[in-house]
Amino acid sequence: AQSVAQPEDQVNVAEGNPLTVKCTYSVSGNPYLFWYVQYPNRGLQFLLKYITGDNLVKGSYGFEAEFNKSQTSFHLKKPSALVSDSALYFCAVSPQRTNAGKSTFGDGTTLTVKP
Amino acid sequence: GAGVSQSPSNKVTEKGKDVELRCDPISGHTALYWYRQSLGQGLEFLIYFQGNSAPDKSGLPSDRFSAERTGGSVSTLTIQRTQQEDSAVYLCASSLPGLAGAGELFFGEGSRLTVL
């Protein structure tokens, strides 16, 4: 069975500083990895995914994530945080080529960016 | 509309009543998923539909939960004899077929269910 760990419930950063939201996973075989964001009172939005290829994946709103197979991690990063980035972030993993949408989600990390 | 549409957005019901939640996926998305998001927790997979194939029901928590998808489009999630622990936000998502759309889920805004 696959699993996802987001070790930090909360991440606080100052606007303009770099941010990292951590994610580690456990899965049989090669993983598909995803990040989603949930703004207050909004549905989840897809940010980025790793399927294959370059370990550094770029996504929406200036976010990127690095797949590290040896550390089984897929941390979300952004060079310069904005107050509008404040939201709930979910990491997800799927091992199945034919049903990548049946993902296991982490419990989420609340990112707060302060002016 | 262009996105995944769910209704009702909010539902308050009494313990023991049945509820139906509806999802209208994005046109052309053959895959449809139901997830549940409980307060302070991550998303829990419930059920998956892909085209005309038999649904993957492996995430349904009990036999009180069922779902159907008519005509490969609209889906209804039914919870019978609701319990207080069923209170959660029920999220529907759809995705494009094949590897191009692999895992990239488009979520609706959810149906918040409160069982009193």
CSV table of C-alpha atoms in Angstrom, one decimal:
chain,number,residue,atom,x,y,z
A,1,ALA,CA,0.0,0.0,0.0
A,2,GLN,CA,1.2,3.5,-0.7
A,3,SER,CA,1.4,6.3,1.8
A,4,VAL,CA,2.3,10.0,1.9
A,5,ALA,CA,3.7,12.0,4.8
A,6,GLN,CA,3.6,15.7,5.1
A,7,PRO,CA,5.6,16.1,8.3
A,8,GLU,CA,4.7,19.8,8.9
A,9,ASP,CA,1.1,20.8,9.7
A,10,GLN,CA,2.0,24.4,9.4
A,11,VAL,CA,4.7,26.3,7.5
A,12,ASN,CA,5.2,30.1,8.1
A,13,VAL,CA,7.3,32.2,5.9
A,14,ALA,CA,7.8,35.9,5.3
A,15,GLU,CA,6.8,37.4,2.0
A,16,GLY,CA,9.7,37.4,-0.4
A,17,ASN,CA,11.5,34.5,1.3
A,18,PRO,CA,11.8,31.1,-0.3
A,19,LEU,CA,9.4,28.4,0.9
A,20,THR,CA,9.5,24.7,1.1
A,21,VAL,CA,6.7,22.3,1.9
A,22,LYS,CA,7.9,18.8,2.5
A,23,CYS,CA,6.5,15.5,1.3
A,24,THR,CA,7.8,12.0,1.5
A,25,TYR,CA,6.2,8.9,0.1
A,26,SER,CA,6.1,5.2,0.1
A,27,VAL,CA,5.0,3.2,-2.9
A,28,SER,CA,5.7,0.0,-4.8
A,29,GLY,CA,7.4,0.6,-8.1
A,30,ASN,CA,7.8,4.0,-9.8
A,31,PRO,CA,5.5,6.7,-8.4
A,32,TYR,CA,3.4,9.3,-9.9
A,33,LEU,CA,3.6,12.4,-7.6
A,34,PHE,CA,1.3,15.4,-7.4
A,35,TRP,CA,0.8,18.6,-5.5
A,36,TYR,CA,-2.6,20.2,-5.1
A,37,VAL,CA,-3.5,23.5,-3.4
A,38,GLN,CA,-6.7,24.4,-1.6
A,39,TYR,CA,-7.5,28.1,-1.1
A,40,PRO,CA,-10.0,29.1,1.6
A,41,ASN,CA,-13.5,28.1,0.7
A,42,ARG,CA,-12.3,26.9,-2.7
A,43,GLY,CA,-11.9,23.5,-4.3
A,44,LEU,CA,-8.6,21.7,-4.8
A,45,GLN,CA,-6.5,22.9,-7.7
A,46,PHE,CA,-3.8,20.9,-9.4
A,47,LEU,CA,-0.3,22.5,-9.1
A,48,LEU,CA,2.1,20.1,-10.7
A,49,LYS,CA,3.0,16.4,-11.2
A,50,TYR,CA,5.9,14.1,-11.7
A,51,ILE,CA,5.4,11.2,-14.0
A,52,THR,CA,8.8,10.7,-15.6
A,53,GLY,CA,11.8,12.6,-16.9
A,54,ASP,CA,13.4,15.6,-15.3
A,55,ASN,CA,13.5,15.4,-11.5
A,56,LEU,CA,12.7,19.1,-11.3
A,57,VAL,CA,9.1,19.8,-12.2
A,58,LYS,CA,7.7,23.3,-12.7
A,59,GLY,CA,4.0,24.1,-12.2
A,60,SER,CA,1.5,26.8,-11.7
A,61,TYR,CA,2.0,30.1,-9.9
A,62,GLY,CA,5.8,29.8,-9.9
A,63,PHE,CA,5.9,26.6,-7.8
A,64,GLU,CA,8.3,23.7,-8.5
A,65,ALA,CA,9.0,20.4,-6.9
A,66,GLU,CA,12.0,18.1,-7.0
A,67,PHE,CA,11.6,14.4,-7.2
A,68,ASN,CA,14.3,12.6,-5.2
A,69,LYS,CA,14.1,8.9,-5.6
A,70,SER,CA,16.8,8.0,-3.1
A,71,GLN,CA,15.1,10.0,-0.4
A,72,THR,CA,11.6,9.2,-1.6
A,73,SER,CA,10.7,12.9,-1.4
A,74,PHE,CA,8.9,15.4,-3.5
A,75,HIS,CA,9.2,18.7,-1.7
A,76,LEU,CA,7.3,21.7,-3.1
A,77,LYS,CA,9.3,24.9,-3.4
A,78,LYS,CA,9.0,28.5,-4.5
A,79,PRO,CA,11.9,31.0,-4.6
A,80,SER,CA,9.9,34.0,-3.4
A,81,ALA,CA,6.7,33.6,-1.5
A,82,LEU,CA,3.6,35.8,-1.9
A,83,VAL,CA,0.9,36.5,0.7
A,84,SER,CA,-1.5,35.1,-1.9
A,85,ASP,CA,0.3,31.7,-1.7
A,86,SER,CA,-1.3,31.2,1.8
A,87,ALA,CA,-3.4,28.1,1.5
A,88,LEU,CA,-3.6,24.4,2.3
A,89,TYR,CA,-1.2,22.2,0.2
A,90,PHE,CA,-1.6,18.5,-0.4
A,91,CYS,CA,0.9,16.0,-1.7
A,92,ALA,CA,-0.4,12.8,-3.4
A,93,VAL,CA,1.1,9.6,-4.7
A,94,SER,CA,-0.1,7.0,-7.1
A,95,PRO,CA,1.7,3.8,-8.2
A,96,GLN,CA,-0.7,2.9,-10.9
A,97,ARG,CA,0.0,3.7,-14.5
A,98,THR,CA,-3.6,3.0,-15.5
A,99,ASN,CA,-5.3,4.7,-12.6
A,100,ALA,CA,-3.1,7.5,-11.6
A,101,GLY,CA,-6.0,9.4,-10.3
A,102,LYS,CA,-6.6,6.9,-7.5
A,103,SER,CA,-4.1,8.7,-5.4
A,104,THR,CA,-3.2,8.6,-1.7
A,105,PHE,CA,-3.2,12.1,-0.3
A,106,GLY,CA,-1.2,13.5,2.6
A,107,ASP,CA,-3.0,15.2,5.5
A,108,GLY,CA,-2.0,18.6,4.1
A,109,THR,CA,0.2,21.5,5.2
A,110,THR,CA,-1.1,24.9,5.9
A,111,LEU,CA,1.2,27.6,4.4
A,112,THR,CA,1.0,31.1,5.8
A,113,VAL,CA,2.9,33.8,4.2
A,114,LYS,CA,3.2,37.0,6.3
A,115,PRO,CA,3.7,40.5,4.8
B,1,GLY,CA,-20.0,25.3,-17.0
B,2,ALA,CA,-16.3,24.6,-17.7
B,3,GLY,CA,-15.5,23.0,-14.4
B,4,VAL,CA,-16.7,20.1,-12.3
B,5,SER,CA,-20.1,20.9,-10.8
B,6,GLN,CA,-21.4,19.5,-7.5
B,7,SER,CA,-24.7,19.8,-5.8
B,8,PRO,CA,-25.8,20.6,-3.2
B,9,SER,CA,-23.0,22.7,-1.9
B,10,ASN,CA,-24.3,22.2,1.6
B,11,LYS,CA,-26.6,19.5,3.1
B,12,VAL,CA,-27.7,19.2,6.6
B,13,THR,CA,-29.6,16.1,7.5
B,14,GLU,CA,-30.7,14.1,10.4
B,15,LYS,CA,-29.1,10.9,11.5
B,16,GLY,CA,-30.7,7.9,9.7
B,17,LYS,CA,-31.8,9.8,6.6
B,18,ASP,CA,-30.6,9.0,3.1
B,19,VAL,CA,-28.7,11.7,1.1
B,20,GLU,CA,-27.8,12.0,-2.6
B,21,LEU,CA,-24.9,14.1,-3.8
B,22,ARG,CA,-24.5,14.9,-7.5
B,23,CYS,CA,-21.5,15.5,-9.6
B,24,ASP,CA,-21.4,16.7,-13.2
B,25,PRO,CA,-17.8,16.3,-14.6
B,26,ILE,CA,-16.0,18.2,-17.2
B,27,SER,CA,-17.2,17.3,-20.7
B,28,GLY,CA,-14.9,14.8,-22.3
B,29,HIS,CA,-13.4,13.6,-19.0
B,30,THR,CA,-14.0,9.9,-19.0
B,31,ALA,CA,-12.6,9.3,-15.5
B,32,LEU,CA,-14.6,10.3,-12.4
B,33,TYR,CA,-13.6,10.0,-8.8
B,34,TRP,CA,-15.3,10.6,-5.4
B,35,TYR,CA,-13.2,11.5,-2.4
B,36,ARG,CA,-14.1,12.5,1.1
B,37,GLN,CA,-12.4,15.2,3.1
B,38,SER,CA,-13.0,15.1,6.8
B,39,LEU,CA,-12.2,18.0,9.1
B,40,GLY,CA,-8.5,18.3,9.6
B,41,GLN,CA,-7.7,15.3,7.5
B,42,GLY,CA,-6.5,14.6,4.0
B,43,LEU,CA,-8.5,13.2,1.2
B,44,GLU,CA,-9.9,9.7,1.3
B,45,PHE,CA,-10.6,7.9,-1.9
B,46,LEU,CA,-14.1,6.4,-2.2
B,47,ILE,CA,-14.9,5.3,-5.7
B,48,TYR,CA,-13.6,5.6,-9.3
B,49,PHE,CA,-15.5,5.3,-12.6
B,50,GLN,CA,-13.7,4.9,-16.0
B,51,GLY,CA,-15.8,4.8,-19.1
B,52,ASN,CA,-18.0,1.7,-19.3
B,53,SER,CA,-15.7,-0.3,-17.0
B,54,ALA,CA,-16.9,-1.7,-13.7
B,55,PRO,CA,-16.3,1.0,-11.0
B,56,ASP,CA,-13.5,0.6,-8.5
B,57,LYS,CA,-15.4,0.6,-5.2
B,58,SER,CA,-12.5,-0.3,-3.0
B,59,GLY,CA,-12.6,2.9,-1.0
B,60,LEU,CA,-16.2,2.9,0.1
B,61,PRO,CA,-16.3,2.7,3.9
B,62,SER,CA,-19.4,0.7,4.3
B,63,ASP,CA,-22.3,-0.8,2.4
B,64,ARG,CA,-24.4,2.3,3.2
B,65,PHE,CA,-22.4,4.1,0.5
B,66,SER,CA,-23.0,3.6,-3.2
B,67,ALA,CA,-22.5,5.5,-6.4
B,68,GLU,CA,-23.6,5.3,-9.9
B,69,ARG,CA,-22.7,7.1,-13.1
B,70,THR,CA,-25.3,7.3,-15.8
B,71,GLY,CA,-24.5,7.6,-19.5
B,72,GLY,CA,-20.8,8.0,-18.7
B,73,SER,CA,-21.4,11.5,-17.4
B,74,VAL,CA,-23.3,12.6,-14.2
B,75,SER,CA,-22.6,10.6,-11.1
B,76,THR,CA,-24.6,10.3,-7.9
B,77,LEU,CA,-23.2,9.3,-4.5
B,78,THR,CA,-25.8,7.9,-2.2
B,79,ILE,CA,-25.4,7.5,1.6
B,80,GLN,CA,-28.1,5.5,3.3
B,81,ARG,CA,-29.0,5.7,6.9
B,82,THR,CA,-26.5,8.5,7.5
B,83,GLN,CA,-24.4,8.6,10.7
B,84,GLN,CA,-22.7,11.5,12.4
B,85,GLU,CA,-19.3,10.2,11.3
B,86,ASP,CA,-20.4,10.6,7.7
B,87,SER,CA,-20.2,14.4,8.2
B,88,ALA,CA,-17.5,15.6,5.8
B,89,VAL,CA,-16.9,17.4,2.5
B,90,TYR,CA,-17.5,15.1,-0.4
B,91,LEU,CA,-15.4,15.9,-3.4
B,92,CYS,CA,-15.8,14.9,-7.0
B,93,ALA,CA,-13.1,15.0,-9.5
B,94,SER,CA,-12.7,14.1,-13.2
B,95,SER,CA,-9.7,13.7,-15.5
B,96,LEU,CA,-8.8,13.1,-19.1
B,97,PRO,CA,-8.2,9.6,-20.3
B,98,GLY,CA,-4.8,8.1,-20.9
B,99,LEU,CA,-1.4,9.0,-19.8
B,100,ALA,CA,-1.7,12.6,-20.9
B,101,GLY,CA,-4.2,13.3,-18.2
B,102,ALA,CA,-2.7,10.8,-15.8
B,103,GLY,CA,-3.5,11.8,-12.2
B,104,GLU,CA,-4.3,15.4,-13.0
B,105,LEU,CA,-7.6,15.7,-11.2
B,106,PHE,CA,-10.0,18.6,-11.7
B,107,PHE,CA,-12.0,18.9,-8.5
B,108,GLY,CA,-15.4,20.4,-7.9
B,109,GLU,CA,-16.0,22.7,-4.9
B,110,GLY,CA,-17.5,19.8,-2.9
B,111,SER,CA,-20.7,19.0,-1.1
B,112,ARG,CA,-20.5,19.7,2.7
B,113,LEU,CA,-22.6,17.1,4.5
B,114,THR,CA,-23.5,17.7,8.1
B,115,VAL,CA,-25.4,14.9,9.9
B,116,LEU,CA,-27.1,16.0,13.1
